[in-house]
PDB file of C-alpha atoms in Angstrom:
ATOM      1  CA  MET A 192     -21.972 -10.797  16.286  1.00 95.00           C
ATOM      2  CA  ASN A 193     -18.659 -10.901  14.407  1.00 97.00           C
ATOM      3  CA  ILE A 194     -17.861  -7.378  13.254  1.00 98.00           C
ATOM      4  CA  GLY A 195     -15.052  -6.394  10.910  1.00 98.00           C
ATOM      5  CA  LEU A 196     -13.608  -2.933  11.423  1.00 98.00           C
ATOM      6  CA  TYR A 197     -12.444  -1.355   8.192  1.00 98.00           C
ATOM      7  CA  PHE A 198     -10.513   1.784   9.140  1.00 95.00           C
ATOM      8  CA  GLY A 199      -9.769   4.511   6.658  1.00 93.00           C
ATOM      9  CA  SER A 200      -9.856   8.147   5.736  1.00 92.00           C
ATOM     10  CA  PHE A 201     -12.279   7.329   2.880  1.00 96.00           C
ATOM     11  CA  ASN A 202     -11.233  10.542   1.190  1.00 95.00           C
ATOM     12  CA  PRO A 203     -13.340   9.693  -0.777  1.00 97.00           C
ATOM     13  CA  ILE A 204     -14.860   6.223  -0.495  1.00 98.00           C
ATOM     14  CA  HIS A 205     -14.617   4.375  -3.826  1.00 98.00           C
ATOM     15  CA  ILE A 206     -15.673   1.132  -5.491  1.00 97.00           C
ATOM     16  CA  GLY A 207     -12.452  -0.598  -4.423  1.00 97.00           C
ATOM     17  CA  HIS A 208     -13.396  -0.134  -0.752  1.00 97.00           C
ATOM     18  CA  LEU A 209     -16.851  -1.598  -1.372  1.00 97.00           C
ATOM     19  CA  ALA A 210     -15.669  -4.507  -3.513  1.00 97.00           C
ATOM     20  CA  LEU A 211     -13.118  -5.516  -0.884  1.00 97.00           C
ATOM     21  CA  ALA A 212     -15.660  -5.260   1.938  1.00 97.00           C
ATOM     22  CA  ASN A 213     -18.129  -7.270  -0.150  1.00 97.00           C
ATOM     23  CA  PHE A 214     -15.565 -10.038  -0.627  1.00 97.00           C
ATOM     24  CA  ILE A 215     -14.603 -10.121   3.048  1.00 98.00           C
ATOM     25  CA  VAL A 216     -18.142 -10.236   4.416  1.00 97.00           C
ATOM     26  CA  GLU A 217     -19.062 -13.047   2.003  1.00 97.00           C
ATOM     27  CA  TYR A 218     -15.894 -15.146   2.254  1.00 97.00           C
ATOM     28  CA  THR A 219     -15.080 -14.942   5.975  1.00 97.00           C
ATOM     29  CA  ASN A 220     -17.036 -15.490   9.174  1.00 96.00           C
ATOM     30  CA  LEU A 221     -17.759 -11.773   9.587  1.00 98.00           C
ATOM     31  CA  GLU A 222     -21.418 -10.838   9.736  1.00 97.00           C
ATOM     32  CA  GLN A 223     -21.047  -7.085   9.360  1.00 98.00           C
ATOM     33  CA  ILE A 224     -18.372  -4.612   8.372  1.00 98.00           C
ATOM     34  CA  TRP A 225     -18.167  -1.203  10.005  1.00 98.00           C
ATOM     35  CA  PHE A 226     -16.413   1.479   7.985  1.00 98.00           C
ATOM     36  CA  VAL A 227     -14.554   3.437  10.677  1.00 97.00           C
ATOM     37  CA  VAL A 228     -13.992   6.925   9.311  1.00 96.00           C
ATOM     38  CA  SER A 229     -10.716   8.196  10.744  1.00 90.00           C
ATOM     39  CA  PRO A 230     -10.441  11.915  11.462  1.00 87.00           C
ATOM     40  CA  GLN A 231      -6.670  11.770  11.604  1.00 65.00           C
ATOM     41  CA  ASN A 232      -4.240   8.986  10.848  1.00 59.00           C
ATOM     42  CA  PRO A 233      -1.085   9.396  12.977  1.00 56.00           C
ATOM     43  CA  LEU A 234       1.041   8.327   9.994  1.00 57.00           C
ATOM     44  CA  LYS A 235      -0.568  10.731   7.475  1.00 60.00           C
ATOM     45  CA  GLN A 236      -0.745  14.470   7.090  1.00 61.00           C
ATOM     46  CA  ARG A 237      -4.153  15.981   7.805  1.00 56.00           C
ATOM     47  CA  SER A 238      -3.885  18.720   5.168  1.00 60.00           C
ATOM     48  CA  GLN A 239      -5.392  16.645   2.341  1.00 67.00           C
ATOM     49  CA  LEU A 240      -8.455  15.499   4.287  1.00 79.00           C
ATOM     50  CA  LEU A 241     -11.954  16.601   3.371  1.00 90.00           C
ATOM     51  CA  ASP A 242     -14.000  17.679   6.398  1.00 89.00           C
ATOM     52  CA  ASP A 243     -14.653  14.734   8.736  1.00 91.00           C
ATOM     53  CA  TYR A 244     -18.439  14.890   8.516  1.00 94.00           C
ATOM     54  CA  GLN A 245     -18.400  15.329   4.750  1.00 95.00           C
ATOM     55  CA  ARG A 246     -16.377  12.122   4.399  1.00 96.00           C
ATOM     56  CA  LEU A 247     -18.745  10.381   6.811  1.00 97.00           C
ATOM     57  CA  HIS A 248     -21.683  11.585   4.718  1.00 98.00           C
ATOM     58  CA  LEU A 249     -20.081  10.177   1.563  1.00 98.00           C
ATOM     59  CA  VAL A 250     -19.627   6.821   3.322  1.00 98.00           C
ATOM     60  CA  ASN A 251     -23.258   6.843   4.480  1.00 98.00           C
ATOM     61  CA  LEU A 252     -24.425   7.577   0.938  1.00 98.00           C
ATOM     62  CA  ALA A 253     -22.355   4.656  -0.365  1.00 98.00           C
ATOM     63  CA  LEU A 254     -23.549   2.163   2.276  1.00 98.00           C
ATOM     64  CA  ARG A 255     -27.208   3.154   2.462  1.00 94.00           C
ATOM     65  CA  ASP A 256     -28.573   0.106   0.613  1.00 91.00           C
ATOM     66  CA  PHE A 257     -26.272  -2.557   2.119  1.00 95.00           C
ATOM     67  CA  PRO A 258     -27.451  -3.963   5.478  1.00 96.00           C
ATOM     68  CA  LYS A 259     -24.153  -5.792   6.105  1.00 98.00           C
ATOM     69  CA  PHE A 260     -22.259  -2.494   5.991  1.00 98.00           C
ATOM     70  CA  ARG A 261     -22.487   0.509   8.314  1.00 97.00           C
ATOM     71  CA  SER A 262     -20.456   3.598   9.039  1.00 98.00           C
ATOM     72  CA  CYS A 263     -18.809   4.288  12.378  1.00 97.00           C
ATOM     73  CA  ASP A 264     -17.761   7.739  13.597  1.00 96.00           C
ATOM     74  CA  VAL A 265     -16.444   6.598  16.985  1.00 96.00           C
ATOM     75  CA  GLU A 266     -13.043   8.201  16.412  1.00 94.00           C
ATOM     76  CA  PHE A 267     -14.624  11.635  15.959  1.00 92.00           C
ATOM     77  CA  LYS A 268     -15.292  11.644  19.702  1.00 89.00           C
ATOM     78  CA  MET A 269     -11.872  10.356  20.759  1.00 91.00           C
ATOM     79  CA  PRO A 270      -8.591  12.203  21.408  1.00 87.00           C
ATOM     80  CA  LYS A 271      -6.583  13.135  18.314  1.00 83.00           C
ATOM     81  CA  PRO A 272      -4.619  11.617  16.816  1.00 81.00           C
ATOM     82  CA  SER A 273      -6.596   8.404  16.972  1.00 82.00           C
ATOM     83  CA  PHE A 274      -4.822   5.100  17.560  1.00 91.00           C
ATOM     84  CA  THR A 275      -6.349   1.786  16.511  1.00 94.00           C
ATOM     85  CA  ILE A 276      -5.752   0.007  19.817  1.00 96.00           C
ATOM     86  CA  ASP A 277      -7.578   2.773  21.715  1.00 95.00           C
ATOM     87  CA  THR A 278     -10.538   2.594  19.330  1.00 95.00           C
ATOM     88  CA  LEU A 279     -10.718  -1.198  19.608  1.00 96.00           C
ATOM     89  CA  THR A 280     -10.613  -0.997  23.404  1.00 94.00           C
ATOM     90  CA  TYR A 281     -13.367   1.618  23.457  1.00 95.00           C
ATOM     91  CA  LEU A 282     -15.617  -0.330  21.076  1.00 96.00           C
ATOM     92  CA  HIS A 283     -15.096  -3.521  23.068  1.00 94.00           C
ATOM     93  CA  GLU A 284     -16.216  -1.690  26.201  1.00 94.00           C
ATOM     94  CA  GLN A 285     -19.242  -0.163  24.473  1.00 95.00           C
ATOM     95  CA  PHE A 286     -20.311  -3.355  22.655  1.00 95.00           C
ATOM     96  CA  PRO A 287     -19.191  -6.317  24.786  1.00 96.00           C
ATOM     97  CA  MET A 288     -21.602  -8.590  22.943  1.00 96.00           C
ATOM     98  CA  HIS A 289     -19.685  -8.161  19.681  1.00 97.00           C
ATOM     99  CA  GLN A 290     -16.413  -9.712  18.588  1.00 97.00           C
ATOM    100  CA  PHE A 291     -14.296  -7.224  16.666  1.00 98.00           C
ATOM    101  CA  THR A 292     -11.810  -8.095  13.940  1.00 98.00           C
ATOM    102  CA  LEU A 293      -9.441  -5.605  12.366  1.00 98.00           C
ATOM    103  CA  ILE A 294      -9.311  -5.451   8.562  1.00 98.00           C
ATOM    104  CA  MET A 295      -6.086  -4.170   7.036  1.00 96.00           C
ATOM    105  CA  GLY A 296      -3.997  -4.243   3.892  1.00 94.00           C
ATOM    106  CA  GLU A 297      -0.854  -6.322   3.684  1.00 94.00           C
ATOM    107  CA  ASP A 298       1.197  -3.119   3.421  1.00 92.00           C
ATOM    108  CA  ASN A 299      -0.047  -2.065   6.859  1.00 92.00           C
ATOM    109  CA  LEU A 300       0.987  -5.435   8.266  1.00 92.00           C
ATOM    110  CA  GLY A 301       4.535  -4.546   7.270  1.00 89.00           C
ATOM    111  CA  THR A 302       4.457  -1.405   9.433  1.00 92.00           C
ATOM    112  CA  LEU A 303       2.501  -2.916  12.316  1.00 94.00           C
ATOM    113  CA  HIS A 304       5.551  -2.726  14.583  1.00 93.00           C
ATOM    114  CA  LYS A 305       5.192   1.088  14.468  1.00 94.00           C
ATOM    115  CA  TRP A 306       1.630   1.006  15.801  1.00 95.00           C
ATOM    116  CA  LYS A 307       0.835   1.891  19.386  1.00 95.00           C
ATOM    117  CA  ASN A 308       0.684  -1.248  21.573  1.00 96.00           C
ATOM    118  CA  PHE A 309       0.836  -3.539  18.546  1.00 96.00           C
ATOM    119  CA  GLU A 310       1.666  -6.535  20.765  1.00 96.00           C
ATOM    120  CA  LEU A 311      -1.572  -6.031  22.690  1.00 96.00           C
ATOM    121  CA  LEU A 312      -3.511  -5.647  19.460  1.00 95.00           C
ATOM    122  CA  LEU A 313      -2.167  -8.928  18.080  1.00 96.00           C
ATOM    123  CA  LYS A 314      -2.801 -10.712  21.361  1.00 96.00           C
ATOM    124  CA  ASN A 315      -6.417  -9.626  21.850  1.00 95.00           C
ATOM    125  CA  TYR A 316      -7.822  -9.204  18.340  1.00 97.00           C
ATOM    126  CA  LYS A 317      -7.945 -11.107  15.080  1.00 97.00           C
ATOM    127  CA  LEU A 318      -6.681  -9.475  11.908  1.00 98.00           C
ATOM    128  CA  ILE A 319      -8.006 -10.123   8.415  1.00 98.00           C
ATOM    129  CA  VAL A 320      -5.338  -9.054   5.939  1.00 97.00           C
ATOM    130  CA  TYR A 321      -6.005  -8.500   2.247  1.00 96.00           C
ATOM    131  CA  PRO A 322      -3.207  -8.621  -0.363  1.00 93.00           C
ATOM    132  CA  ARG A 323      -1.419  -5.534  -1.675  1.00 88.00           C
ATOM    133  CA  SER A 324       1.187  -5.301  -4.405  1.00 85.00           C
ATOM    134  CA  ASN A 325       4.905  -5.627  -3.696  1.00 84.00           C
ATOM    135  CA  CYS A 326       4.608  -6.644  -0.049  1.00 85.00           C
ATOM    136  CA  THR A 327       7.252  -8.815   1.555  1.00 87.00           C
ATOM    137  CA  GLN A 328       6.754 -11.439   4.228  1.00 86.00           C
ATOM    138  CA  THR A 329       7.028 -10.277   7.835  1.00 89.00           C
ATOM    139  CA  ILE A 330       7.027 -12.025  11.184  1.00 90.00           C
ATOM    140  CA  PHE A 331       3.377 -11.038  11.507  1.00 94.00           C
ATOM    141  CA  HIS A 332       2.283 -13.074   8.471  1.00 93.00           C
ATOM    142  CA  SER A 333       2.509 -16.298  10.472  1.00 94.00           C
ATOM    143  CA  HIS A 334       0.911 -14.970  13.660  1.00 95.00           C
ATOM    144  CA  PRO A 335      -2.040 -17.188  14.770  1.00 97.00           C
ATOM    145  CA  ASN A 336      -4.394 -14.190  14.949  1.00 97.00           C
ATOM    146  CA  VAL A 337      -3.559 -13.053  11.416  1.00 97.00           C
ATOM    147  CA  GLN A 338      -5.764 -14.420   8.624  1.00 97.00           C
ATOM    148  CA  LEU A 339      -4.478 -13.773   5.101  1.00 96.00           C
ATOM    149  CA  ILE A 340      -7.261 -13.782   2.514  1.00 96.00           C
ATOM    150  CA  ASN A 341      -7.033 -14.149  -1.243  1.00 94.00           C
ATOM    151  CA  ALA A 342      -9.168 -11.150  -2.131  1.00 95.00           C
ATOM    152  CA  PRO A 343      -8.944  -9.677  -5.648  1.00 93.00           C
ATOM    153  CA  GLN A 344      -6.520  -6.760  -5.812  1.00 91.00           C
ATOM    154  CA  ILE A 345      -8.194  -3.589  -7.005  1.00 89.00           C
ATOM    155  CA  ASP A 346      -5.557  -0.922  -7.437  1.00 88.00           C
ATOM    156  CA  ILE A 347      -7.742   2.147  -7.034  1.00 93.00           C
ATOM    157  CA  SER A 348      -6.735   4.803  -4.549  1.00 93.00           C
ATOM    158  CA  SER A 349      -8.528   7.811  -3.134  1.00 95.00           C
ATOM    159  CA  SER A 350      -5.484   9.929  -4.022  1.00 93.00           C
ATOM    160  CA  PHE A 351      -5.885   8.899  -7.683  1.00 95.00           C
ATOM    161  CA  ILE A 352      -9.525   9.967  -7.606  1.00 96.00           C
ATOM    162  CA  ARG A 353      -8.730  13.293  -5.936  1.00 93.00           C
ATOM    163  CA  GLN A 354      -5.939  14.059  -8.391  1.00 93.00           C
ATOM    164  CA  SER A 355      -8.121  13.047 -11.352  1.00 95.00           C
ATOM    165  CA  ILE A 356     -10.918  15.364 -10.240  1.00 94.00           C
ATOM    166  CA  ALA A 357      -8.402  18.176  -9.702  1.00 92.00           C
ATOM    167  CA  ASP A 358      -7.171  17.548 -13.269  1.00 93.00           C
ATOM    168  CA  GLY A 359     -10.705  17.809 -14.647  1.00 93.00           C
ATOM    169  CA  LYS A 360     -11.104  14.092 -15.412  1.00 95.00           C
ATOM    170  CA  ASP A 361     -14.448  12.281 -15.251  1.00 96.00           C
ATOM    171  CA  VAL A 362     -13.871   9.265 -12.990  1.00 96.00           C
ATOM    172  CA  GLN A 363     -17.488   8.683 -12.004  1.00 96.00           C
ATOM    173  CA  PHE A 364     -17.277   4.911 -12.410  1.00 97.00           C
ATOM    174  CA  PHE A 365     -14.603   4.706  -9.714  1.00 97.00           C
ATOM    175  CA  VAL A 366     -16.962   6.106  -7.075  1.00 98.00           C
ATOM    176  CA  PRO A 367     -20.436   4.817  -6.071  1.00 97.00           C
ATOM    177  CA  GLU A 368     -23.214   6.769  -7.767  1.00 97.00           C
ATOM    178  CA  LYS A 369     -24.670   8.688  -4.809  1.00 97.00           C
ATOM    179  CA  PRO A 370     -21.316   9.804  -3.363  1.00 98.00           C
ATOM    180  CA  TRP A 371     -20.178  10.831  -6.842  1.00 98.00           C
ATOM    181  CA  GLN A 372     -23.281  12.972  -7.290  1.00 97.00           C
ATOM    182  CA  TYR A 373     -22.616  14.668  -3.958  1.00 97.00           C
ATOM    183  CA  ILE A 374     -18.923  15.203  -4.755  1.00 96.00           C
ATOM    184  CA  SER A 375     -19.934  16.816  -8.058  1.00 95.00           C
ATOM    185  CA  GLU A 376     -22.614  18.992  -6.489  1.00 95.00           C
ATOM    186  CA  MET A 377     -20.247  20.232  -3.782  1.00 94.00           C
ATOM    187  CA  ASN A 378     -17.281  20.653  -6.161  1.00 92.00           C
ATOM    188  CA  PHE A 379     -15.061  18.628  -3.839  1.00 93.00           C
ATOM    189  CA  TYR A 380     -11.420  17.983  -4.751  1.00 91.00           C
ATOM    190  CA  LYS A 381     -11.418  20.422  -7.676  1.00 87.00           C
ATOM    191  CA  LYS A 382      -8.768  22.665  -6.175  1.00 69.00           C
ATOM    192  CA  PRO A 383      -5.233  21.666  -7.169  1.00 56.00           C
ATOM    193  CA  TYR A 384      -3.245  20.110  -4.386  1.00 49.00           C
ATOM    194  CA  LYS A 385       0.041  18.349  -3.860  1.00 49.00           C
ATOM    195  CA  SER A 386      -0.354  14.574  -3.997  1.00 47.00           C
ATOM    196  CA  GLU A 387       0.399  12.539  -0.857  1.00 46.00           C
ATOM    197  CA  LYS A 388       2.543  10.160  -2.846  1.00 41.00           C
TER     198      LYS A 388
END
């Protein structure tokens, strides 16, 4: 089976994540997309992250009714910080019958040279890259294992949602219904915090 791996903090998951995954699973050869909830991104500070299992729960609530989507907590069991190449290697060993493809934004393609063992990643795995605003061409754009897709750009960010909630705004239509209900019940993100941007 062709599996797309959509890595992210999902802090929280929002409709932009789901719309993008919906487009990719319908317009590429992928049969499923696994939302890989990252406990710690080496390039981000951990301080703004909701608890790992709470974010996983929000993802599960969002994906419950979509058989082509599933959550993946593999990185919870791996050394921290987690590196994409290590996760891909582990999943390939655990599921040799599957073919894994990495899903990433065009902005991440621009910083790929900073990733651990990026040459090995490009050699052994396919990358599906969705467009992001204000990205410039890199040497990776023309790599044979990189597939650029013309997905709609939905400029919604988790940081916008967190800041909006902290500011007392009602942004319920930016988050799937069940996760939003849980966020509201648990009073997540209501404490003021310093934005990552």
